[in-house]
Coordinates of C-alpha atoms in Angstrom, one line a residue:
Chain A
X1 CA 98.0 84.0 112.9
X2 CA 99.9 84.8 109.8
X3 CA 97.7 86.4 107.3
X4 CA 99.3 84.9 104.2
X5 CA 96.6 84.4 101.7
X6 CA 97.4 86.0 98.3
X7 CA 100.2 86.7 96.0
X8 CA 100.3 90.4 96.7
X9 CA 101.0 89.7 100.4
X10 CA 98.2 92.0 101.5
X11 CA 97.2 91.6 105.2
X12 CA 93.5 92.0 104.4
X13 CA 91.2 89.1 103.7
X14 CA 90.2 88.9 100.1
X15 CA 86.6 88.5 101.3
X16 CA 85.8 92.1 102.4
X17 CA 83.0 94.0 100.7
X18 CA 83.9 97.5 99.7
X19 CA 82.5 100.4 101.6
X20 CA 80.5 101.3 98.5
X21 CA 78.2 98.4 99.3
X22 CA 77.4 99.9 102.7
X23 CA 76.8 103.3 101.0
X24 CA 74.6 101.8 98.3
X25 CA 72.4 100.1 100.8
X26 CA 72.0 103.2 103.0
X27 CA 71.3 105.4 99.9
X28 CA 68.6 103.0 98.8
X29 CA 67.1 103.2 102.3
X30 CA 67.0 107.0 102.1
X31 CA 65.7 107.0 98.6
X32 CA 62.9 104.7 99.6
X33 CA 61.6 107.6 101.7
X34 CA 62.2 110.3 99.1
X35 CA 59.0 111.8 97.5
X36 CA 58.8 110.7 93.8
X37 CA 58.5 114.3 92.7
X38 CA 61.7 115.4 94.5
X39 CA 64.7 113.3 93.2
X40 CA 67.6 113.6 95.6
X41 CA 70.7 115.2 94.1
X42 CA 74.0 113.3 94.6
X43 CA 75.5 116.0 96.7
X44 CA 72.5 115.7 99.1
X45 CA 73.0 112.0 99.4
X46 CA 76.7 112.5 100.1
X47 CA 75.8 115.3 102.6
X48 CA 73.2 113.2 104.5
X49 CA 75.8 110.4 105.1
X50 CA 78.9 112.5 105.2
X51 CA 80.4 110.6 102.2
X52 CA 83.0 111.6 99.6
X53 CA 80.8 112.6 96.6
X54 CA 83.2 111.4 93.8
X55 CA 83.4 107.9 95.3
X56 CA 79.7 107.8 96.0
X57 CA 79.1 108.8 92.4
X58 CA 80.6 105.4 91.3
X59 CA 78.3 103.4 93.6
X60 CA 75.3 105.4 92.4
X61 CA 76.2 104.9 88.8
X62 CA 76.5 101.2 89.3
X63 CA 73.0 101.2 90.9
X64 CA 71.6 103.1 87.9
X65 CA 73.3 100.7 85.5
X66 CA 71.8 97.8 87.3
X67 CA 68.3 99.4 87.1
X68 CA 67.9 99.9 90.8
X69 CA 68.0 103.7 90.7
X70 CA 67.0 106.2 88.0
X71 CA 68.9 109.4 87.6
X72 CA 67.3 112.6 86.2
X73 CA 69.2 115.6 85.0
X74 CA 68.5 119.3 85.1
X75 CA 68.3 121.8 88.0
X76 CA 65.8 119.7 89.9
X77 CA 67.4 116.4 88.9
X78 CA 68.6 113.7 91.2
X79 CA 68.1 110.0 92.1
X80 CA 65.1 108.0 92.8
X81 CA 64.4 104.2 93.2
X82 CA 63.7 102.7 89.8
X83 CA 61.1 100.4 91.3
X84 CA 59.2 99.9 94.5
X85 CA 61.4 99.3 97.6
X86 CA 59.5 95.9 98.0
X87 CA 61.0 94.8 94.7
X88 CA 64.7 95.6 95.5
X89 CA 66.5 93.0 97.6
X90 CA 69.7 93.5 99.5
X91 CA 71.3 91.0 97.1
X92 CA 70.3 93.2 94.1
X93 CA 72.2 96.1 95.7
X94 CA 75.3 94.0 96.6
X95 CA 75.5 92.6 93.1
X96 CA 75.0 96.0 91.5
X97 CA 77.8 97.6 93.5
X98 CA 80.2 94.8 93.9
X99 CA 79.6 92.6 90.9
X100 CA 78.3 89.1 90.5
X101 CA 81.5 87.1 90.7
X102 CA 81.3 83.8 92.5
X103 CA 83.3 83.8 95.8
X104 CA 84.9 80.5 95.0
X105 CA 86.4 79.7 91.6
X106 CA 87.1 76.0 91.1
X107 CA 90.1 75.6 88.9
X108 CA 89.8 71.8 88.8
X109 CA 93.2 71.1 90.3
X110 CA 92.0 67.5 90.7
X111 CA 92.6 67.1 87.0
X112 CA 96.3 68.2 87.3
X113 CA 99.4 66.4 88.3
X114 CA 100.8 63.0 87.7
X115 CA 97.6 61.1 88.6
X116 CA 95.1 63.8 87.8
X117 CA 91.5 62.7 87.0
X118 CA 90.4 62.7 83.5
X119 CA 87.6 65.2 82.4
X120 CA 85.4 62.2 82.1
X121 CA 85.9 61.3 85.7
X122 CA 85.0 64.9 86.7
X123 CA 81.4 65.1 85.3
X124 CA 80.3 65.3 88.9
X125 CA 81.3 68.6 90.5
X126 CA 84.2 68.3 93.0
X127 CA 82.9 68.0 96.6
X128 CA 85.0 70.9 97.7
X129 CA 83.6 73.2 95.0
X130 CA 80.0 72.0 95.8
X131 CA 80.5 72.8 99.5
X132 CA 81.9 76.3 98.7
X133 CA 79.0 77.0 96.3
X134 CA 76.4 75.8 98.8
X135 CA 77.9 78.2 101.4
X136 CA 77.7 81.0 98.9
X137 CA 74.1 80.1 98.1
X138 CA 73.3 80.3 101.8
X139 CA 74.8 83.8 101.9
X140 CA 72.9 84.9 98.7
X141 CA 69.6 83.5 99.9
X142 CA 69.8 85.5 103.1
X143 CA 70.4 88.7 101.2
X144 CA 67.7 87.9 98.7
X145 CA 65.2 87.4 101.4
X146 CA 65.3 91.0 102.6
X147 CA 64.1 94.0 100.6
X148 CA 64.8 97.7 101.0
X149 CA 61.2 97.9 102.2
X150 CA 61.9 95.4 104.9
X151 CA 64.9 97.4 106.1
X152 CA 62.7 100.5 106.2
X153 CA 60.1 98.7 108.3
X154 CA 62.7 97.4 110.8
X155 CA 64.4 100.8 111.1
X156 CA 64.3 102.5 114.5
X157 CA 61.7 105.3 114.6
X158 CA 64.3 108.0 115.4
X159 CA 66.3 106.9 112.3
X160 CA 63.3 107.3 110.0
X161 CA 62.0 110.5 111.4
X162 CA 65.3 112.3 111.0
X163 CA 65.4 111.3 107.4
X164 CA 61.7 112.3 106.8
X165 CA 62.4 115.7 108.5
X166 CA 65.5 116.3 106.5
X167 CA 63.9 115.4 103.2
X168 CA 61.0 117.7 104.1
X169 CA 63.3 120.6 104.7
X170 CA 65.0 120.1 101.4
X171 CA 61.6 120.0 99.6
X172 CA 60.5 123.2 101.3
X173 CA 63.8 124.9 100.3
X174 CA 63.5 124.0 96.6
Chain B
X1 CA 76.9 96.1 84.0
X2 CA 79.6 98.5 85.0
X3 CA 81.8 96.9 87.5
X4 CA 82.6 100.0 89.5
X5 CA 83.0 98.9 93.0
X6 CA 86.3 100.0 94.6
X7 CA 88.7 102.8 94.5
X8 CA 91.4 100.9 92.7
X9 CA 89.0 100.5 89.8
X10 CA 89.6 96.8 89.5
X11 CA 87.1 94.9 87.4
X12 CA 86.9 91.9 89.8
X13 CA 84.4 91.6 92.7
X14 CA 86.1 92.2 96.0
X15 CA 84.5 89.0 97.2
X16 CA 86.6 86.4 95.5
X17 CA 88.4 83.9 97.6
X18 CA 92.1 83.4 96.6
X19 CA 93.1 80.2 94.9
X20 CA 95.1 79.3 98.0
X21 CA 91.8 78.5 99.7
X22 CA 91.1 75.9 97.0
X23 CA 94.7 74.5 97.3
X24 CA 94.5 74.4 101.1
X25 CA 91.2 72.4 101.0
X26 CA 92.6 69.9 98.5
X27 CA 95.8 69.5 100.4
X28 CA 93.9 68.8 103.6
X29 CA 91.9 66.2 101.7
X30 CA 95.1 64.5 100.5
X31 CA 96.8 64.7 103.9
X32 CA 93.7 63.1 105.5
X33 CA 94.8 60.0 103.5
X34 CA 98.5 60.2 104.2
X35 CA 99.9 57.6 106.6
X36 CA 100.9 59.2 109.9
X37 CA 104.4 57.8 109.6
X38 CA 105.0 59.3 106.1
X39 CA 104.6 63.1 106.2
X40 CA 104.1 64.5 102.8
X41 CA 106.9 66.9 101.6
X42 CA 105.8 70.2 100.1
X43 CA 107.1 69.4 96.7
X44 CA 105.0 66.2 96.6
X45 CA 101.9 68.2 97.5
X46 CA 102.7 70.7 94.8
X47 CA 103.4 67.8 92.4
X48 CA 100.1 66.0 93.1
X49 CA 98.0 69.0 92.2
X50 CA 100.4 70.6 89.7
X51 CA 100.7 73.8 91.8
X52 CA 103.5 76.4 92.0
X53 CA 105.5 75.3 95.1
X54 CA 106.5 78.8 96.4
X55 CA 102.9 80.0 96.5
X56 CA 101.6 76.7 97.9
X57 CA 104.2 77.2 100.6
X58 CA 102.4 80.3 101.9
X59 CA 99.1 78.4 102.1
X60 CA 100.8 75.5 104.0
X61 CA 102.5 77.9 106.3
X62 CA 99.2 79.6 107.1
X63 CA 97.6 76.1 107.8
X64 CA 100.5 75.3 110.2
X65 CA 100.2 78.6 112.0
X66 CA 96.5 77.9 112.5
X67 CA 97.2 74.5 114.0
X68 CA 95.6 72.6 111.1
X69 CA 98.8 71.0 109.8
X70 CA 102.0 70.1 111.4
X71 CA 105.3 70.3 109.6
X72 CA 108.3 68.1 110.4
X73 CA 111.8 68.8 109.1
X74 CA 114.6 66.6 108.1
X75 CA 115.1 64.2 105.1
X76 CA 111.8 62.4 105.8
X77 CA 110.0 65.6 106.9
X78 CA 106.8 66.9 105.5
X79 CA 103.2 67.8 106.4
X80 CA 100.5 65.9 108.2
X81 CA 97.1 66.9 109.6
X82 CA 97.6 68.2 113.2
X83 CA 94.3 66.6 114.3
X84 CA 91.8 64.1 113.1
X85 CA 90.1 65.0 109.8
X86 CA 86.8 64.9 111.7
X87 CA 87.9 67.8 113.8
X88 CA 88.9 70.1 110.9
X89 CA 86.0 72.0 109.3
X90 CA 86.0 73.7 105.9
X91 CA 85.6 77.0 107.8
X92 CA 88.8 76.3 109.8
X93 CA 90.7 76.0 106.5
X94 CA 89.1 79.1 104.9
X95 CA 89.9 81.2 107.9
X96 CA 93.4 79.8 108.2
X97 CA 94.3 80.6 104.6
X98 CA 92.2 83.8 103.9
X99 CA 91.9 85.3 107.4
X100 CA 89.1 85.9 109.7
X101 CA 87.9 89.4 108.6
X102 CA 84.2 90.1 108.5
X103 CA 82.9 90.4 104.9
X104 CA 80.9 93.5 105.9
X105 CA 82.4 96.3 107.9
X106 CA 79.8 98.8 109.3
X107 CA 81.3 102.2 109.5
X108 CA 78.2 103.7 111.2
X109 CA 77.5 106.2 108.4
X110 CA 74.1 106.7 110.1
X111 CA 75.9 108.7 112.7
X112 CA 77.4 111.1 110.1
X113 CA 76.1 114.1 108.3
X114 CA 73.9 117.1 109.3
X115 CA 71.2 114.9 111.0
X116 CA 73.3 111.9 112.0
X117 CA 72.1 109.8 114.9
X118 CA 73.9 110.1 118.2
X119 CA 75.9 107.1 119.6
X120 CA 73.2 106.8 122.2
X121 CA 70.6 106.3 119.4
X122 CA 72.8 103.6 117.9
X123 CA 73.0 101.1 120.7
X124 CA 70.9 98.7 118.6
X125 CA 72.9 97.5 115.6
X126 CA 72.0 99.1 112.2
X127 CA 69.5 96.9 110.3
X128 CA 71.7 96.9 107.3
X129 CA 74.7 95.7 109.3
X130 CA 72.6 93.0 111.0
X131 CA 71.4 91.7 107.7
X132 CA 74.9 91.6 106.2
X133 CA 76.2 89.8 109.3
X134 CA 73.3 87.3 109.2
X135 CA 74.2 86.5 105.6
X136 CA 77.8 86.0 106.6
X137 CA 76.8 83.7 109.5
X138 CA 74.7 81.6 107.0
X139 CA 77.9 81.2 104.9
X140 CA 80.1 80.4 107.9
X141 CA 77.6 77.9 109.3
X142 CA 77.5 76.0 106.0
X143 CA 81.3 75.8 106.0
X144 CA 81.5 74.9 109.7
X145 CA 79.1 72.0 109.1
X146 CA 81.4 70.1 106.9
X147 CA 84.7 68.5 107.9
X148 CA 87.6 67.2 105.9
X149 CA 86.5 63.7 106.9
X150 CA 83.0 64.5 105.4
X151 CA 84.7 65.6 102.1
X152 CA 86.7 62.4 102.1
X153 CA 83.6 60.3 102.6
X154 CA 81.7 62.0 99.8
X155 CA 84.7 61.8 97.3
X156 CA 84.2 59.7 94.2
X157 CA 85.9 56.3 94.5
X158 CA 88.2 57.0 91.6
X159 CA 89.4 60.2 93.2
X160 CA 90.3 58.5 96.4
X161 CA 91.9 55.4 94.9
X162 CA 94.3 57.4 92.7
X163 CA 95.4 59.3 95.9
X164 CA 95.8 56.1 97.9
X165 CA 97.8 54.5 95.1
X166 CA 100.1 57.5 94.6
X167 CA 100.7 57.8 98.3
X168 CA 101.5 54.1 98.4
X169 CA 104.0 54.5 95.6
X170 CA 105.7 57.3 97.5
X171 CA 106.0 55.2 100.6
X172 CA 107.4 52.3 98.7
X173 CA 110.0 54.6 97.2
X174 CA 111.2 56.1 100.4

């Protein structure tokens, strides 16, 4: 199939979440296991997941701005969840990192052209726009129904234990 | 909120569908009302919705490539639906125009870093990736459940009648 879909002629779908969403979700997962008295420095988060620290910094800053993480400064400073993991949904993280733009933007093309509808005839939302919004709502509802705490609970034992062990090693070292 | 979410530093969410999706959906809606013996020329489609013809051309080409529209050439050439409107879902149109990339791409960062999991420990999909895929499935299911025929049925009477009238005028002129 020809992937013609935007003016720039890129071959990628416009609907791809940036990697920073993946990183942000995983960082919240790790921070949900971090002892409250040992904030995790950015370089440690980057180290744990093998991520480029300068780009990770942007995702972390977005999460702080959205009130999902708190950042403390100083020699023992670092990141912690700003509220209990039960109170942070996956949707919160996605919106914090990627923004809250609607996927589908209706430009009311039904009002244009030689026989375009009048604004008065368009009080009811266009069926196409309604459908697109319903689909987006289904996506959001799914993400809003799962919290960071749920993700932690469903994690494989090996996955959690390596994190706990690594966090313990850090705490012992400091 | 700071909209830091990708390397390019754009302020837009990465998750915005291109306008060509809106155009493609509306064009299919109009072509579902076009008499099979009167294919609709591209310039007429552009005219009906007040759209820039060269950009609309790309969306139409993508719909032809995906087998949703057929294009005939010649003085009376134009576009028609390639199959009944009941057999074209909104998801078909979105995928044709915007591509079939997954919204979330898991890069298995759980396998990276000093205590990364082994591939053997990652036979089960990561909980974060599963959640993101479930959300995308909810979005796709919603779009797959509505056809162009459904959109036509739910259209306001005024909306359909202006289309029918305009198409009739074109046919009378040709």
